[in-house]
Short mmCIF file of C-alpha atoms and ligand atoms in Angstrom, two decimals:
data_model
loop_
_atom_site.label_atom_id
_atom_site.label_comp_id
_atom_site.label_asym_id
_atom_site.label_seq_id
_atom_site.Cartn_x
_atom_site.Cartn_y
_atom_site.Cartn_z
CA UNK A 1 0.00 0.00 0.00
CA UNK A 2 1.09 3.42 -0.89
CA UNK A 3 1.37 6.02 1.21
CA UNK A 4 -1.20 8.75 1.84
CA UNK A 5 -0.83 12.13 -0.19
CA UNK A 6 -0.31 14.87 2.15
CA UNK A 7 -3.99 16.25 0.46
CA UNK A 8 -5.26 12.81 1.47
CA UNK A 9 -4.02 13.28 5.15
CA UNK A 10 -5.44 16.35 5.04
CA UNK A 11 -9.07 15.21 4.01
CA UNK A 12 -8.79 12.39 6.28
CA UNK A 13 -8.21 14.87 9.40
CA UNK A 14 -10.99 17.20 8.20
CA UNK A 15 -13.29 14.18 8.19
CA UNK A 16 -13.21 12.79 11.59
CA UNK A 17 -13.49 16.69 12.55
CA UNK A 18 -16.35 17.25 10.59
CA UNK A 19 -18.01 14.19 9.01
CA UNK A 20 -17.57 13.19 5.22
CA UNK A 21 -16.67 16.02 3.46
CA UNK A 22 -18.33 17.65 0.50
CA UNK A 23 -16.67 16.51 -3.40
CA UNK A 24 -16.06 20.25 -3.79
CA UNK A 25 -13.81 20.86 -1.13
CA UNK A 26 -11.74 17.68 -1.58
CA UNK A 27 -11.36 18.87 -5.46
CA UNK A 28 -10.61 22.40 -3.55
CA UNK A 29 -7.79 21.03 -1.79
CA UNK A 30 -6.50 18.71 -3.81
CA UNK A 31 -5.88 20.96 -6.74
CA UNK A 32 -5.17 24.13 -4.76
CA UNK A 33 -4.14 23.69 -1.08
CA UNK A 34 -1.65 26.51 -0.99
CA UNK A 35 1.33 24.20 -0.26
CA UNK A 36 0.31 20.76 -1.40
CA UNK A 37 -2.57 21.37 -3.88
CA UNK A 38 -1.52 19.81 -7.81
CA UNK A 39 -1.36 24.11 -8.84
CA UNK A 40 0.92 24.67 -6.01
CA UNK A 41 3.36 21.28 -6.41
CA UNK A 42 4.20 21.35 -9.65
CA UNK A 43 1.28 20.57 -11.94
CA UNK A 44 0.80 22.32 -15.55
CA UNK A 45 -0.17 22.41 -18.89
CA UNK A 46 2.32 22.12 -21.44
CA UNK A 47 4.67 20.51 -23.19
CA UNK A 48 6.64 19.62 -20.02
CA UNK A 49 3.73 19.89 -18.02
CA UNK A 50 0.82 17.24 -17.42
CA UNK A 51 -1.49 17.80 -20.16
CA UNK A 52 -1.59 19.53 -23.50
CA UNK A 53 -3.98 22.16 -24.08
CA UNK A 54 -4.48 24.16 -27.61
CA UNK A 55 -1.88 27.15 -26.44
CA UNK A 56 0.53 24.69 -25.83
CA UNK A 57 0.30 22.79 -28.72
CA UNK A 58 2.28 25.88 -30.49
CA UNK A 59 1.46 29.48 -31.15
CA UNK A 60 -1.23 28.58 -33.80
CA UNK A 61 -4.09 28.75 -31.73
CA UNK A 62 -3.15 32.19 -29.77
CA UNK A 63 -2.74 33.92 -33.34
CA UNK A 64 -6.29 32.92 -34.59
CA UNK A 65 -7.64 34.00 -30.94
CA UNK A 66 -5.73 37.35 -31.55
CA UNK A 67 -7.95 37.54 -34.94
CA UNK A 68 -10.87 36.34 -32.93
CA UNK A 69 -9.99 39.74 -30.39
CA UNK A 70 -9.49 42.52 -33.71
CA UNK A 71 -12.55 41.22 -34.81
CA UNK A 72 -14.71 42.16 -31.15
CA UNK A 73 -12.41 44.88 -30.96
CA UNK A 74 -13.74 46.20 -34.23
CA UNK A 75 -17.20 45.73 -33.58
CA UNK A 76 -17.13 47.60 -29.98
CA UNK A 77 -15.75 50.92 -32.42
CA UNK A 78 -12.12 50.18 -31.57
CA UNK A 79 -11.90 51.19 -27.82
CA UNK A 80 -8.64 52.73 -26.50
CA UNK A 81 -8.22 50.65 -23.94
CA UNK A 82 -9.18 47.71 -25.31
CA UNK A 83 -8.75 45.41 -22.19
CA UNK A 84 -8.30 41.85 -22.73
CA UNK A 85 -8.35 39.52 -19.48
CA UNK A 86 -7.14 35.93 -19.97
CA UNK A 87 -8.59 33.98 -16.60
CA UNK A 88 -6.91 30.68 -15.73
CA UNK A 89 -3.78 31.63 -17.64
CA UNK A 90 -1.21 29.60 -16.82
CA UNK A 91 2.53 30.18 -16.75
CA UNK A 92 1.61 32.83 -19.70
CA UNK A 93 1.93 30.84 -22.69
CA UNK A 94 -1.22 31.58 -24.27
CA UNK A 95 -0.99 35.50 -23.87
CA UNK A 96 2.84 35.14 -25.12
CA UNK A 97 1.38 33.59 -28.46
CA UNK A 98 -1.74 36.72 -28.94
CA UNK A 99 0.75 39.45 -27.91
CA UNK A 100 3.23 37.73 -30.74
CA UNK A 101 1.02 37.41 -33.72
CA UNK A 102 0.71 41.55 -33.66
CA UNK A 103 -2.67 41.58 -33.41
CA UNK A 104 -4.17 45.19 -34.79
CA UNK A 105 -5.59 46.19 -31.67
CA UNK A 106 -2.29 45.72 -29.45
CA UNK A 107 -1.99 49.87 -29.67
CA UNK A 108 -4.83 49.89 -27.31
CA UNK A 109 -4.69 46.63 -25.75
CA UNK A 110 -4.01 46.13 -22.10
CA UNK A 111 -3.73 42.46 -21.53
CA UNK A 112 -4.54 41.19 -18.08
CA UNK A 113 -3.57 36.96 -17.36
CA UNK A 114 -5.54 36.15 -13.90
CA UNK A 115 -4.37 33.07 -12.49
CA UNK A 116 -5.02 31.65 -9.16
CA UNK A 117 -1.61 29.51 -8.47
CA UNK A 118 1.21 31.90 -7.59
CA UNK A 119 3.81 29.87 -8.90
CA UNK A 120 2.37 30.13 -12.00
CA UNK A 121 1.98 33.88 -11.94
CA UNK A 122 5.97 34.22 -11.17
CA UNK A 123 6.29 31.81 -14.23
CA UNK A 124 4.49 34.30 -16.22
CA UNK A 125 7.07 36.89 -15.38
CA UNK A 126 9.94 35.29 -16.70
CA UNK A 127 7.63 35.26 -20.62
CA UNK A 128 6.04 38.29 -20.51
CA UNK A 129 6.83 42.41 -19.83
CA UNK A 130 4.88 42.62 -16.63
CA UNK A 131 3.65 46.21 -15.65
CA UNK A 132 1.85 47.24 -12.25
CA UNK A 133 -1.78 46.30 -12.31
CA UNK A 134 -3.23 49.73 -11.41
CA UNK A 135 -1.37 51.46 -14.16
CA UNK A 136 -2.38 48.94 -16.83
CA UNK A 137 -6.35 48.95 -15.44
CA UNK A 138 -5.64 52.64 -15.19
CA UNK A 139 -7.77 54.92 -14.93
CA UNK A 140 -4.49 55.88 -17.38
CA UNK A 141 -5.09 59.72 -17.50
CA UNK A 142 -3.51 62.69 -18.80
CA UNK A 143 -3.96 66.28 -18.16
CA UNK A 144 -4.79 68.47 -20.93
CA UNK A 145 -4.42 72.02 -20.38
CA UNK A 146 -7.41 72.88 -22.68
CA UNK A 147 -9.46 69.48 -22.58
CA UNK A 148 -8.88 68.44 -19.27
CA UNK A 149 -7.76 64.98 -17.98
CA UNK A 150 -8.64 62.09 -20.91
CA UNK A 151 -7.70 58.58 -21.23
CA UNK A 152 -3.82 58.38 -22.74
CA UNK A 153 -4.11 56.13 -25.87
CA UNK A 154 -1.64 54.31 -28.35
CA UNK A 155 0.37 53.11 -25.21
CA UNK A 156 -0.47 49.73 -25.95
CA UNK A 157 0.28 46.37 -25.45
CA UNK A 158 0.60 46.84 -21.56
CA UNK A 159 0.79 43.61 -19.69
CA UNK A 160 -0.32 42.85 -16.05
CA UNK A 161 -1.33 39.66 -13.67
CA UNK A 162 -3.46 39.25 -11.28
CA UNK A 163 -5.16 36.64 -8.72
CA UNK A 164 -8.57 37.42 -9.54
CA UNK A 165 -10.65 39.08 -12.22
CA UNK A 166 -10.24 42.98 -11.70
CA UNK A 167 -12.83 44.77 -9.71
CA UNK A 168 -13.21 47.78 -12.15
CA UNK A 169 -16.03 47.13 -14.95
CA UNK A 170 -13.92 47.85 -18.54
CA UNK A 171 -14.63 47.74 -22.28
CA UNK A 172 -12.65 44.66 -23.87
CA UNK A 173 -13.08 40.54 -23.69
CA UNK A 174 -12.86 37.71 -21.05
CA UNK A 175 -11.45 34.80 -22.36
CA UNK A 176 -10.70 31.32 -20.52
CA UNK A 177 -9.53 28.20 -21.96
CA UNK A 178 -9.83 24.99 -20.04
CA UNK A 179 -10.46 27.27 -16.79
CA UNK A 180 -13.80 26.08 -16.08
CA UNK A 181 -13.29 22.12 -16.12
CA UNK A 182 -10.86 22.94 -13.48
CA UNK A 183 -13.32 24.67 -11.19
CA UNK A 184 -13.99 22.25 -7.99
CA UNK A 185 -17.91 20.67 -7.96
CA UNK A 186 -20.30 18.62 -6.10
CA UNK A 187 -21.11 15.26 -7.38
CA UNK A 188 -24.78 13.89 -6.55
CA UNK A 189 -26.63 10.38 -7.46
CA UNK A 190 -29.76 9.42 -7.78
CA UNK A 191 -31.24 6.50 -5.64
CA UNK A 192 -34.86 5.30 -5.34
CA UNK A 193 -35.02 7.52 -1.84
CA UNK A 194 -34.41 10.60 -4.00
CA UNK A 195 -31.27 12.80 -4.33
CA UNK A 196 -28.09 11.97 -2.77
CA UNK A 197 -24.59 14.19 -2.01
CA UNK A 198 -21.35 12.05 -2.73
CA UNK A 199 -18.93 13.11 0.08
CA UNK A 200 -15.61 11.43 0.78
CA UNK A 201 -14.91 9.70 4.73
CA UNK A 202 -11.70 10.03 6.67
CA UNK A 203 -10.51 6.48 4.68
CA UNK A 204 -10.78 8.58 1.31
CA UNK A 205 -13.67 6.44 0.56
CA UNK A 206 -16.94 7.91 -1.15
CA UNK A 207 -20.22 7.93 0.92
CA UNK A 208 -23.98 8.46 -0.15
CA UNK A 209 -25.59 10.95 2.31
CA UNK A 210 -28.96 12.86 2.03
CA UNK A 211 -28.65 15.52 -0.63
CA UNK A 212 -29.31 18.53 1.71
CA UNK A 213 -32.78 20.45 0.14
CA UNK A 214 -31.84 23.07 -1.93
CA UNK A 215 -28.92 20.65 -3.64
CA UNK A 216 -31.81 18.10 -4.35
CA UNK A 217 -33.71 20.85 -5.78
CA UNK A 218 -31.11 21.94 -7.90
CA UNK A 219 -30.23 18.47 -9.07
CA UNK A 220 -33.56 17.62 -9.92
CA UNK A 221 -34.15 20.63 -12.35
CA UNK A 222 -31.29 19.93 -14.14
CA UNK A 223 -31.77 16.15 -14.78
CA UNK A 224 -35.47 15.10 -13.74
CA UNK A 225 -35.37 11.94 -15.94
CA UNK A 226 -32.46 10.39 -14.10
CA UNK A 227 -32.42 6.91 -13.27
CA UNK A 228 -31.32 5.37 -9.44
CA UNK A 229 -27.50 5.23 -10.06
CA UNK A 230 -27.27 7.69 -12.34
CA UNK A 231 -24.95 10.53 -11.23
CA UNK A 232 -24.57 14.35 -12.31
CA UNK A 233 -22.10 17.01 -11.34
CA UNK A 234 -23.06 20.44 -10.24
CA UNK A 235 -21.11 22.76 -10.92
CA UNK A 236 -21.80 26.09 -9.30
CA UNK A 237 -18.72 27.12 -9.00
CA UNK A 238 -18.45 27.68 -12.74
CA UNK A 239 -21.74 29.13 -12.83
CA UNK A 240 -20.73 31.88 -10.22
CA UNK A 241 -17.52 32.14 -12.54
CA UNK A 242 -18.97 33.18 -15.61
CA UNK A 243 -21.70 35.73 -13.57
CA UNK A 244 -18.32 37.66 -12.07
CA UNK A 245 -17.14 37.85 -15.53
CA UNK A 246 -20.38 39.28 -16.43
CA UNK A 247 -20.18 41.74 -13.83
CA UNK A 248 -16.59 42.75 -15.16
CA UNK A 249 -17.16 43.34 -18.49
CA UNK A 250 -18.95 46.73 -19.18
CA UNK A 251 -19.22 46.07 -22.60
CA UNK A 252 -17.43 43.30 -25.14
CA UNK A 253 -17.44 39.72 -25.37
CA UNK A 254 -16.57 36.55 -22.84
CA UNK A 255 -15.99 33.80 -24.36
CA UNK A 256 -14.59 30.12 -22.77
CA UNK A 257 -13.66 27.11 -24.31
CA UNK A 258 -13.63 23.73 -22.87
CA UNK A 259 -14.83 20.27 -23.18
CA UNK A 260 -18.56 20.55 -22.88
CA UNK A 261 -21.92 18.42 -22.93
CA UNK A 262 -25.04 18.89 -20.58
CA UNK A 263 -26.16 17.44 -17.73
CA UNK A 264 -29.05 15.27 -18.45
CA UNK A 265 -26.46 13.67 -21.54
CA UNK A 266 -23.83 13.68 -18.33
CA UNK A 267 -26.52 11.30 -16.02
CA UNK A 268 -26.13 8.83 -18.78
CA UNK A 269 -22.82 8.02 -19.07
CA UNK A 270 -20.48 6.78 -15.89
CA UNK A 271 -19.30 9.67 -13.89
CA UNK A 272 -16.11 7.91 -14.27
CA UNK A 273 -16.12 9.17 -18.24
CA UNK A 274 -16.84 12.81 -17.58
CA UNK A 275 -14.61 14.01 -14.33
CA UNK A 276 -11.15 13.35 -15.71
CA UNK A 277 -7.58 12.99 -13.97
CA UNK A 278 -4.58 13.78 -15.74
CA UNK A 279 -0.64 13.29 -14.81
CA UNK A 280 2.48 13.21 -16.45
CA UNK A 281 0.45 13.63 -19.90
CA UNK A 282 -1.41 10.58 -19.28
CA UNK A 283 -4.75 9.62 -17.92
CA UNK A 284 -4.30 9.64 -14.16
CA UNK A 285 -5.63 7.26 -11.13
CA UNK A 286 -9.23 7.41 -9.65
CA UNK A 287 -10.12 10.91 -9.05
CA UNK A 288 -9.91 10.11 -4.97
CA UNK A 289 -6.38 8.51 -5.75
CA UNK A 290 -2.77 10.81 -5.60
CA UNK A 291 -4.96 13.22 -4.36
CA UNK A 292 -2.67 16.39 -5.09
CA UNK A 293 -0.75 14.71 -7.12
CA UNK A 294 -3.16 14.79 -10.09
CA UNK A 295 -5.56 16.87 -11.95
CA UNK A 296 -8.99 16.81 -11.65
CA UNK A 297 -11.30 17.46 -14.15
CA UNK A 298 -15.30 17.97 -14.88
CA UNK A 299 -16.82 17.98 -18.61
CA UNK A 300 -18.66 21.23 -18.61
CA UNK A 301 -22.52 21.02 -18.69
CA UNK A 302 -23.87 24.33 -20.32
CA UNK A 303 -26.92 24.20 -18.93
CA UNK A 304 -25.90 25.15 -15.86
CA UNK A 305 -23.91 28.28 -17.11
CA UNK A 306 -25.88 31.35 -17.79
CA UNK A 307 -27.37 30.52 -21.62
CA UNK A 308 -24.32 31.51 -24.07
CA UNK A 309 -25.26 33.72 -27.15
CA UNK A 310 -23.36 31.46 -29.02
CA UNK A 311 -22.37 27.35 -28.58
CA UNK A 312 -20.15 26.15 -31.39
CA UNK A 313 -17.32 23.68 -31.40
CA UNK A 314 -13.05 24.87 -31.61
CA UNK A 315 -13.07 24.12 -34.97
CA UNK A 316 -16.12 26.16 -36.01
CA UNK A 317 -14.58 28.95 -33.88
CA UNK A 318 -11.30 28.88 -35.66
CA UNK A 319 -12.52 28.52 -38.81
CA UNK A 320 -14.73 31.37 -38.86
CA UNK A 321 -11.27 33.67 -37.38
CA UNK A 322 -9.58 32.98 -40.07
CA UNK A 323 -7.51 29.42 -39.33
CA UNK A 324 -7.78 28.71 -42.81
CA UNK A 325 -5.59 31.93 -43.50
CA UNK A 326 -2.71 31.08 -41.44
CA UNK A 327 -2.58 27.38 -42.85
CA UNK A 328 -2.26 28.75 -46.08
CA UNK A 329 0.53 30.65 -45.15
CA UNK A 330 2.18 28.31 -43.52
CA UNK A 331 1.82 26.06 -46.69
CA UNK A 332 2.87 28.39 -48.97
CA UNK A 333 6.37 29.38 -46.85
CA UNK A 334 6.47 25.46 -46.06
CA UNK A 335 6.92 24.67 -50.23
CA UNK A 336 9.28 27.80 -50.83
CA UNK A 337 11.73 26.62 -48.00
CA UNK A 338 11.33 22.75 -47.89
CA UNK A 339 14.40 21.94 -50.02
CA UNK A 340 16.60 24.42 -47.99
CA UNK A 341 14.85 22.48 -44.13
CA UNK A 342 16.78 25.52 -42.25
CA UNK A 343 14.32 26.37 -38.68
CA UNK A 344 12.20 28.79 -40.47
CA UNK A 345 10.81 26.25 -42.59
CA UNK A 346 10.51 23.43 -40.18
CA UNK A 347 8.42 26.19 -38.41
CA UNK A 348 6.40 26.40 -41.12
CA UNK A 349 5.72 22.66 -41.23
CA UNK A 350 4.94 22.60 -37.64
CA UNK A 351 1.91 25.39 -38.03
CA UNK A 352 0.42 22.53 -40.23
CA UNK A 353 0.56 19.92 -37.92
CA UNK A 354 -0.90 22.38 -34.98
CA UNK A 355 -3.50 23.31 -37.06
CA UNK A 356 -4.27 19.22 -38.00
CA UNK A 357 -4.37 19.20 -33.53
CA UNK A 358 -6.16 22.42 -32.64
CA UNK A 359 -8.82 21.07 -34.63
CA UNK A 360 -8.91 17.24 -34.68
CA UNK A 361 -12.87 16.56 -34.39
CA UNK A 362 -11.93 13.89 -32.16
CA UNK A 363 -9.29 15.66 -29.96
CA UNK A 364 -9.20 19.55 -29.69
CA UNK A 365 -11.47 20.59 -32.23
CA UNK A 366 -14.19 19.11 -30.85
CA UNK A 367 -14.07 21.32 -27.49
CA UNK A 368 -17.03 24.12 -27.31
CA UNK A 369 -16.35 27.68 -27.65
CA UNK A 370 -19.34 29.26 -25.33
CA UNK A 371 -19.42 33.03 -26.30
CA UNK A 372 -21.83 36.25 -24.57
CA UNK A 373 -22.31 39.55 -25.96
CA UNK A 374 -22.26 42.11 -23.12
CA UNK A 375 -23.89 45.19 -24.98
CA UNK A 376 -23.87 48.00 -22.18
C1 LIG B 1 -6.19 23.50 -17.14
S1 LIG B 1 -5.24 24.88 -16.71
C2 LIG B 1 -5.33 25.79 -18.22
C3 LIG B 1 -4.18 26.71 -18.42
C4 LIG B 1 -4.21 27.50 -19.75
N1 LIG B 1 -5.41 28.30 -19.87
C5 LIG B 1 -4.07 26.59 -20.93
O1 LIG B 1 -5.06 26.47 -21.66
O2 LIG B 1 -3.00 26.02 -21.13
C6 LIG B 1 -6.31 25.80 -15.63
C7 LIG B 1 -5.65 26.96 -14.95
O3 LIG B 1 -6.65 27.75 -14.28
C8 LIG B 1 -6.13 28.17 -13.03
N2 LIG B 1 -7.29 28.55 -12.19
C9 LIG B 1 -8.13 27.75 -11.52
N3 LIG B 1 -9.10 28.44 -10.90
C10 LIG B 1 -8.88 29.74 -11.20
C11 LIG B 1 -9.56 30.95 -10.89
N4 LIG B 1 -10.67 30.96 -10.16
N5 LIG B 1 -9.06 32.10 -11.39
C12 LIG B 1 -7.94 32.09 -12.13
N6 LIG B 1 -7.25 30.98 -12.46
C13 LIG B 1 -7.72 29.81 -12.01
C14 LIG B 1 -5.32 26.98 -12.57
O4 LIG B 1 -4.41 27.35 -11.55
C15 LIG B 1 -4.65 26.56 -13.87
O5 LIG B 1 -3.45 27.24 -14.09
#
């Protein structure tokens, strides 16, 4: 037998203190206890990391979401500042690729990564030309002697990092990938007595108790038709997410993209299928296993997010920004330089094969990009 993670010791001790704990808080602690949490140890997308997502396949997906950002820049009249806040960001990689590919609004653009694991925010240091948050969210001012104090423009790209969304409401874009599969939730299950709360003992073992009243209310709107056994996450947590984001953005877009189904389609497959573990770029133990020393992972049911003006899959997004564009670009350099193989052309081959990954209908390009309109 293995010994105990110290996440696991620390959900055993909370549960002989307080009685089987709630699926939330053991996803809480095991992904970020402060000290021992996966976040906090170690864990990370990337190449080196745990698990690959789209921005670190290679800088092909960041340069058709800087498209994606010119194009909502241009509809909101081309706002100077144009603030763009990346939540869930990682050690940086993603912003890194957008601030790259040039995108035409980076005059006005004040790009803002929020990440909750501090190690990761000092990684993002060592990638990107950090400036003070309150002088990126501004209110950046000058004085004019005959106009009076306006907003100073064409100072853009300024870059910043925070632990939370900002508190000030601003004109721009939220955008989150794979943020919101990481967000802990409760798991409950169905029995012929009604709705029950899976909570986890002091042996790390899952136990059925009672789903208090207003959980068994909320699980039975979202999947009335489920059977005894049948199991469904709820994720509030990722509800109250995308409402804060709401609350942030004055006027602009939020979009998030992750994998994605609904609940009732969630009830009818094993629970097993839809909350995920990843390690070491593999598929990881069961989800109360390594606690700490995995990831943990929830399919995102959008029907319990706020009702997105828009529900289409990565490939569908890219596509319609222009992914086509950059392939044929890439092709194009790829033929003129193949003889010669120097970097610059292997680089070129490489865009091809990121763009074949980034939108694999069976792999990446079959993740949903969920996207509101905040009109003002
Ligand atoms: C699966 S990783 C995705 C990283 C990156 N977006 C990518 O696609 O490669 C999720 C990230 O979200 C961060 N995170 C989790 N909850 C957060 C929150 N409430 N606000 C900001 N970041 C959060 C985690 O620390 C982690 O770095």
């Amino acid at each position: 037998m293995t010994a105990p993670t110290r996440v696991a010791e620390l959900v055993a001790e909370r549960a002989r203190r307080l009685g089987p704990i709630p699926f939330d808080e053991v996803v809480e602690l095991a992904l970020y206890h402060p000290e021992h949490g996966f976040y906090s140890s170690g864990g990370a997308a990337g190449r080196t990391g745990d698990f690959l997502t789209s921005p670190e396949v290679g800088p092909l997906f960041g340069a058709v979401l800087a498209n994606a950002l010119d194009d909502w820049w241009r509809e909101l009249g081309e706002p100077d500042p144009y603030v763009v806040v990346e939540a869930g960001a990682g050690a940086g990689t993603l912003a890194r690729h957008v601030l790259d590919a040039g995108p035409q609004c980076l005059r006005a653009l004040r790009y803002v990564l929020v990440e909750r694991s501090e190690r990761l925010r000092d990684a993002q240091h060592s990638h990107l030309p950090m400036e003070p948050a309150r002088q990126v969210l501004g209110p950046a001012v000058v004085t004019d002697p005959d106009e009076g104090p306006h907003p100073q423009t064409g100072i853009g790209p300024l870059v910043t990092s925070l632990p939370d969304l900002p508190q000030r409401p601003f004109v721009g874009a939220v955008v989150a990938n794979e943020l919101l599969d990481n967000l802990p939730f409760d798991l409950v299950e169905r029995t012929e007595l009604g709705w029950a709360e899976v909570r986890v003992d002091d042996e790390i073992r899952e136990v059925l108790v009672p789903a208090a009243h207003d959980l068994a209310l909320h699980a039975e709107r979202l999947a009335p038709d489920a059977s005894p056994g049948e199991r469904i996450p709820l994720q509030r947590q990722a509800t109250a997410w995308v409402r804060s984001a709401f609350a942030v953005v004055d006027r602009g877009h939020i979009a998030v993209v992750d994998y994605a189904s609904t609940t009732s389609e969630m009830a009818q497959r094993p629970w097993t299928e839809w909350v995920r573990t990843y390690r070491a770029h593999g598929p990881g133990a069961a989800p109360l296993d390594d606690l700490g020393e995995q990831d943990i992972t929830c399919e995102v049911a959008v029907d319990q997010l706020p009702a997105p003006d828009r529900n289409r899959s990565q490939t569908e997004f890219l596509t319609a920004h222009r992914l086509a564009a950059h392939l044929a670009e890439a092709k194009r350099a790829w033929t003129e330089r193949a003889h010669i193989g120097d970097l610059e052309a292997l680089k070129h081959r490489n865009r091809l094969s990121e763009g074949q990954a980034i939108s694999d209908p069976a792999g990446l390009g079959a993740f949903r990009v969920l996207e509101w309109k905040v009109e003002g």
